[in-house]
Tab-separated table of C-alpha atoms and ligand atoms in Angstrom:
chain	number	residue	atom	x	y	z
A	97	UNK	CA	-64.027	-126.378	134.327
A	98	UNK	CA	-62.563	-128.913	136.794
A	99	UNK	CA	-62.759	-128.274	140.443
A	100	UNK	CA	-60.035	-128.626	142.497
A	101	UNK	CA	-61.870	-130.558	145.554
A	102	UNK	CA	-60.036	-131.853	148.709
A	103	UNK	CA	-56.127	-132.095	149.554
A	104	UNK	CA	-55.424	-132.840	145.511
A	105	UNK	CA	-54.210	-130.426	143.331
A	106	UNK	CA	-55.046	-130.352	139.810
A	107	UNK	CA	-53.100	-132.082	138.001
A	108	UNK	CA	-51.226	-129.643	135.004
A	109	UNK	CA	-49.305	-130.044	131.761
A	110	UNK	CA	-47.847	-127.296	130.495
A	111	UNK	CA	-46.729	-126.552	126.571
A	112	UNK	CA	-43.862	-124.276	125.859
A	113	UNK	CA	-41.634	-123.875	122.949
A	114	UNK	CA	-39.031	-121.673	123.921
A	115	UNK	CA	-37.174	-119.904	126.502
A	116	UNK	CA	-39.814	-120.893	129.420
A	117	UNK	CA	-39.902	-118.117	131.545
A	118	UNK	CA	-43.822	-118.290	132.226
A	119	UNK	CA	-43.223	-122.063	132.801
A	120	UNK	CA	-40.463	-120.585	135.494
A	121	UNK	CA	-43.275	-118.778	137.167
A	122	UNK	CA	-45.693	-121.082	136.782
A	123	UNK	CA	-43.110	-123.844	138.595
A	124	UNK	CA	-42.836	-121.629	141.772
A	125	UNK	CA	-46.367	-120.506	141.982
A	126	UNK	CA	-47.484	-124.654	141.833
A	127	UNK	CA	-44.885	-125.089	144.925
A	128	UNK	CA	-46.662	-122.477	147.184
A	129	UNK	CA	-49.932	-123.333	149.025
A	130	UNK	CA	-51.862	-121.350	147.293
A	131	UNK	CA	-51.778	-123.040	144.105
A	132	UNK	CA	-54.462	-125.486	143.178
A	133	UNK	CA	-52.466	-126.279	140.477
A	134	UNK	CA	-49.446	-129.246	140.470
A	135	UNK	CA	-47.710	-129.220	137.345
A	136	UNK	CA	-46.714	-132.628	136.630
A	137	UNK	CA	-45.277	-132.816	132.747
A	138	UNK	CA	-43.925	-130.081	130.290
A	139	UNK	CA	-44.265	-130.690	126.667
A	140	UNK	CA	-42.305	-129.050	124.512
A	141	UNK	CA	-42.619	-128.446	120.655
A	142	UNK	CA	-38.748	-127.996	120.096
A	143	UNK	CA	-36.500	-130.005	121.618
A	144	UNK	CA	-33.857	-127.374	121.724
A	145	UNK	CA	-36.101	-125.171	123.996
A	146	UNK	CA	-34.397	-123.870	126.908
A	147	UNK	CA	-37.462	-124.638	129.631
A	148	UNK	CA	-36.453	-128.085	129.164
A	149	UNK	CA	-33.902	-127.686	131.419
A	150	UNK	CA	-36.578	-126.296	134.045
A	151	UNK	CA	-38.502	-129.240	134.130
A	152	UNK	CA	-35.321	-131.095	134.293
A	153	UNK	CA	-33.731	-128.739	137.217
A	154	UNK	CA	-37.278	-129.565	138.694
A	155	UNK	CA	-37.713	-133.182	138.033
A	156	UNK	CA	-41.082	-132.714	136.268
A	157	UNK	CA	-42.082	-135.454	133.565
A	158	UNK	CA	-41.178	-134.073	130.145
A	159	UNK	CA	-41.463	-134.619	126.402
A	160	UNK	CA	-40.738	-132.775	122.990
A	161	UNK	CA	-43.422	-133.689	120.062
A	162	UNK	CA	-42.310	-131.396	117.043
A	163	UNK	CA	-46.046	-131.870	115.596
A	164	UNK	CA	-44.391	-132.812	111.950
A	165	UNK	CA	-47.555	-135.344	111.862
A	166	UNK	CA	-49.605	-133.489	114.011
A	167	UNK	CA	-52.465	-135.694	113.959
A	168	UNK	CA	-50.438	-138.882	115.125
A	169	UNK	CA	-48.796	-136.541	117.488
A	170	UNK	CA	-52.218	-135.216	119.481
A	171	UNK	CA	-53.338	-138.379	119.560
A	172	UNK	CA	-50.176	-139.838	121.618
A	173	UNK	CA	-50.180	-136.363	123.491
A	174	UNK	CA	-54.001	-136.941	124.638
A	175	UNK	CA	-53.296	-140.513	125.390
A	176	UNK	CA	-50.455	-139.741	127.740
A	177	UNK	CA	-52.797	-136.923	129.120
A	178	UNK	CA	-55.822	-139.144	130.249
A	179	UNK	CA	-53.179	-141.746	131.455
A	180	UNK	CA	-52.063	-139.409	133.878
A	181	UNK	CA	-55.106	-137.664	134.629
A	182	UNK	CA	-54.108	-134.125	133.978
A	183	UNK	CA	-56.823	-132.367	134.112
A	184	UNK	CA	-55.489	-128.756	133.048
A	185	UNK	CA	-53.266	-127.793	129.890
A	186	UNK	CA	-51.530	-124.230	130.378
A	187	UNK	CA	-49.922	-122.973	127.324
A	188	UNK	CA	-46.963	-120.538	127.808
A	189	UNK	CA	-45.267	-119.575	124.895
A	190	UNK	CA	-46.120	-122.348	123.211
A	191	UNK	CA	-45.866	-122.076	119.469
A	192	UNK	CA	-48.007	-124.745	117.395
A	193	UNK	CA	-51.722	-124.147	116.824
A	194	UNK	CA	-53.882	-127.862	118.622
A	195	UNK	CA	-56.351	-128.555	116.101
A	196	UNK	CA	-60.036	-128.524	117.121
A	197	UNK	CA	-60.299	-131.960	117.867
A	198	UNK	CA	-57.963	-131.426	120.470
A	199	UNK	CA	-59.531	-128.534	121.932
A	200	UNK	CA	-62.791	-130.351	121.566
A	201	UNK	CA	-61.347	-133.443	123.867
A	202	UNK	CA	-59.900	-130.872	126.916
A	203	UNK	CA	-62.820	-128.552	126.432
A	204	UNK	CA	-62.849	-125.551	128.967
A	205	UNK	CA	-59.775	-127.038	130.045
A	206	UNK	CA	-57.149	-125.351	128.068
A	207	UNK	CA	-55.540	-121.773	129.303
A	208	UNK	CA	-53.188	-119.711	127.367
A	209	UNK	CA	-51.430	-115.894	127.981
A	210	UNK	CA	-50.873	-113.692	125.041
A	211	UNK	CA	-48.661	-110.700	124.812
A	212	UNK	CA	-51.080	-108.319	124.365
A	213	UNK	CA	-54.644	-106.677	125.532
A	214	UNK	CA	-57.204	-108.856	123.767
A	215	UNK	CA	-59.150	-109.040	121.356
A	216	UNK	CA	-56.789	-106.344	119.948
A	217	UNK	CA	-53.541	-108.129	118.031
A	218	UNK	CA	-53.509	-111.406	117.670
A	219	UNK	CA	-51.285	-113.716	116.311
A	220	UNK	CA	-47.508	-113.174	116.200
A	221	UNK	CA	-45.337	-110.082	115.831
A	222	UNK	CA	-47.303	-108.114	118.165
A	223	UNK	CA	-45.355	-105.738	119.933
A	224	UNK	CA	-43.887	-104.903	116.342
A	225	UNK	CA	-47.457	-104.129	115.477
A	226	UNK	CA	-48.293	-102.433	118.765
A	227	UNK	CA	-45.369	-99.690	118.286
A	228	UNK	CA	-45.881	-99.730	114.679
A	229	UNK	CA	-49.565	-98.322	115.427
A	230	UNK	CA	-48.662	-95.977	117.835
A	231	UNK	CA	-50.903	-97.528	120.704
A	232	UNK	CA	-50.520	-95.681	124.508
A	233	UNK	CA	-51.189	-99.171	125.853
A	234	UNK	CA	-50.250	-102.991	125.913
A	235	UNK	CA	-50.746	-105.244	128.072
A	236	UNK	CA	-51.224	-109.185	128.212
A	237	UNK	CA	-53.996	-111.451	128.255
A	238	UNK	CA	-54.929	-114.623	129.594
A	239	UNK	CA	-57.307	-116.733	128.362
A	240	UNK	CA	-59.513	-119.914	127.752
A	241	UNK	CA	-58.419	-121.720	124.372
A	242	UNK	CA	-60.919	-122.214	121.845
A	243	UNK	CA	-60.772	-123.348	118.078
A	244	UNK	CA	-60.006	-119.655	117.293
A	245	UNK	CA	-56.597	-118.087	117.329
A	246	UNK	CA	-56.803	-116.476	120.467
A	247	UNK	CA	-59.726	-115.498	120.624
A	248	UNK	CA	-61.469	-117.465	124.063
A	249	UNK	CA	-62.759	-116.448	127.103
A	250	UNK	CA	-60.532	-113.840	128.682
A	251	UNK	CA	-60.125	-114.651	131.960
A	252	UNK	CA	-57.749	-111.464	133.267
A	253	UNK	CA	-55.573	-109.089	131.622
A	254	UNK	CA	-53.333	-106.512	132.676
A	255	UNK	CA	-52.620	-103.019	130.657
A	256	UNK	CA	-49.882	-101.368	130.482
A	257	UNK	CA	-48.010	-97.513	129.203
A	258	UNK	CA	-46.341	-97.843	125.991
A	259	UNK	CA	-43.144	-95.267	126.601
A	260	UNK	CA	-42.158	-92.699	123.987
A	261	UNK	CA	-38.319	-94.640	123.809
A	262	UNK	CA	-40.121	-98.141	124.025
A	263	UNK	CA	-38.918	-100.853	121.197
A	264	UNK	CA	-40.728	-104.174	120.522
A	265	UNK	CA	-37.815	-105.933	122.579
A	266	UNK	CA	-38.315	-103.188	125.478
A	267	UNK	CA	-41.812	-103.491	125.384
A	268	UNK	CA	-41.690	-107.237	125.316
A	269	UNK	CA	-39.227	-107.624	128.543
A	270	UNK	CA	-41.364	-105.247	130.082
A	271	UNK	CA	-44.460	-107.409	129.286
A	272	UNK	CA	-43.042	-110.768	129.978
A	273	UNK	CA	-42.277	-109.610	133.909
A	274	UNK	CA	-46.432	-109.007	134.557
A	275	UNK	CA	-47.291	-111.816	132.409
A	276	UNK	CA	-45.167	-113.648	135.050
A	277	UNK	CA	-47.845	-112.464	137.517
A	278	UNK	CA	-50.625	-111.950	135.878
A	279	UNK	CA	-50.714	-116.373	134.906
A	280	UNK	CA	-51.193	-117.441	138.064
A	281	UNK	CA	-53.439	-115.013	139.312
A	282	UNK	CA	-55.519	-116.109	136.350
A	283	UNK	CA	-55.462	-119.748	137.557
A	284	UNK	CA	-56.044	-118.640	141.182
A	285	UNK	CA	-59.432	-116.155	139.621
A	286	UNK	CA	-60.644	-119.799	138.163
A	287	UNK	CA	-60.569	-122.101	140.771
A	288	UNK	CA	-61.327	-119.863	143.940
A	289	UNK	CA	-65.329	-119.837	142.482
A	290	UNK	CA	-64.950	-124.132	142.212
E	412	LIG	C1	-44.510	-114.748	126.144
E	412	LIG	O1	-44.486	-113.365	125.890
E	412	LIG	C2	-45.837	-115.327	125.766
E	412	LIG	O2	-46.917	-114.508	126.074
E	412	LIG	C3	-45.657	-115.425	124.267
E	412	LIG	O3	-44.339	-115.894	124.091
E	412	LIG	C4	-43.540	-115.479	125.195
E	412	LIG	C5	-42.969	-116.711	125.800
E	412	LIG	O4	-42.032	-116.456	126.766
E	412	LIG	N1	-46.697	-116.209	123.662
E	412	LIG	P1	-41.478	-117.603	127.712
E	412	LIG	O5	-41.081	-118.810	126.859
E	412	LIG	O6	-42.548	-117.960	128.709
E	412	LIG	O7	-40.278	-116.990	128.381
């Protein structure tokens, strides 16, 4: 993992494809001193997504790539990456799998946070599943990126009660708010051993 040494922050992208409420958090945490993070381009899979406007209200570098030719697409992506020297890719609601060869080129370098408590439901759909199965507890996850759907090094998570009235979209508002916390502790858990 890259250290953050001296006065310079670590230079961050981060991917989103929707509403961009972790990127929200993620914005305010990189302003206080604290952070050893400086988040200096979104990319965003859909250009309709509404964090655009953050990195807009915020004047942060950004760019939609709709991965239609993925391949051609990564390739420009890392390009502009190593150009710019970011050194740390967070993923927040980001919505298109990186192939391997991607992963393999930011190695150890690539975070992500998933809406649930790890390794238990993957994928999508999973506070549908989570209620479906009758689980006491959710939760949310963050972790390294690694070929495998996530399924990398889990870095912190936070659990939570599942109520008795609780619906996926309940659940998931309820989620979202300590995933908003739970991110940049995360980051601040990886660099304070550097
Ligand atoms: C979050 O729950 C994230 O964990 C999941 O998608 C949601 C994105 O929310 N992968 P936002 O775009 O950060 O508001």
């Amino acid at each position: 993992m890259v250290k953050s040494t001296g006065p310079n922050k670590i230079k961050t992208a981060v991917f989103i494809s929707g509403t961009g409420s972790n990127l929200k958090s993620l914005i305010k945490f990189s302003k206080s001193k604290k952070s050893p993070i400086d988040i200096i381009f979104v990319l965003s899979s859909n250009s309709k997504a509404k964090g655009l406007n953050l990195a807009k209200k915020y004047n942060i570098k950004n760019k939609t790539f709709i991965f239609k030719r993925k391949k051609i697409d990564e390739l420009k992506i890392l390009e502009y990456l190593k150009k710019h020297q970011i050194n740390l890719i967070c993923l927040a609601g980001f919505m298109k799998i990186l192939s391997k060869d991607f992963i393999e080129n930011f190695k150890g370098k690539i975070l992500n946070i998933h809406p649930s408590l790890l390794p238990k439901y993957k994928g999508l759909n999973t506070h549908d599943r989570v209620i479906a199965n009758n689980e006491k507890f959710s939760g949310c996850t963050v972790h390294f990126v690694n070929s495998k759907l996530d399924a990398g090094k889990i870095i912190l998570q936070k659990k939570i009660r599942i109520f008795k009235n609780d619906t996926p979209i309940k659940l998931a508002n309820r989620i979202l708010k300590h995933e908003h916390v739970l991110y940049p502790k995360a980051i601040i858990k990886i660099f304070s051993n550097s």
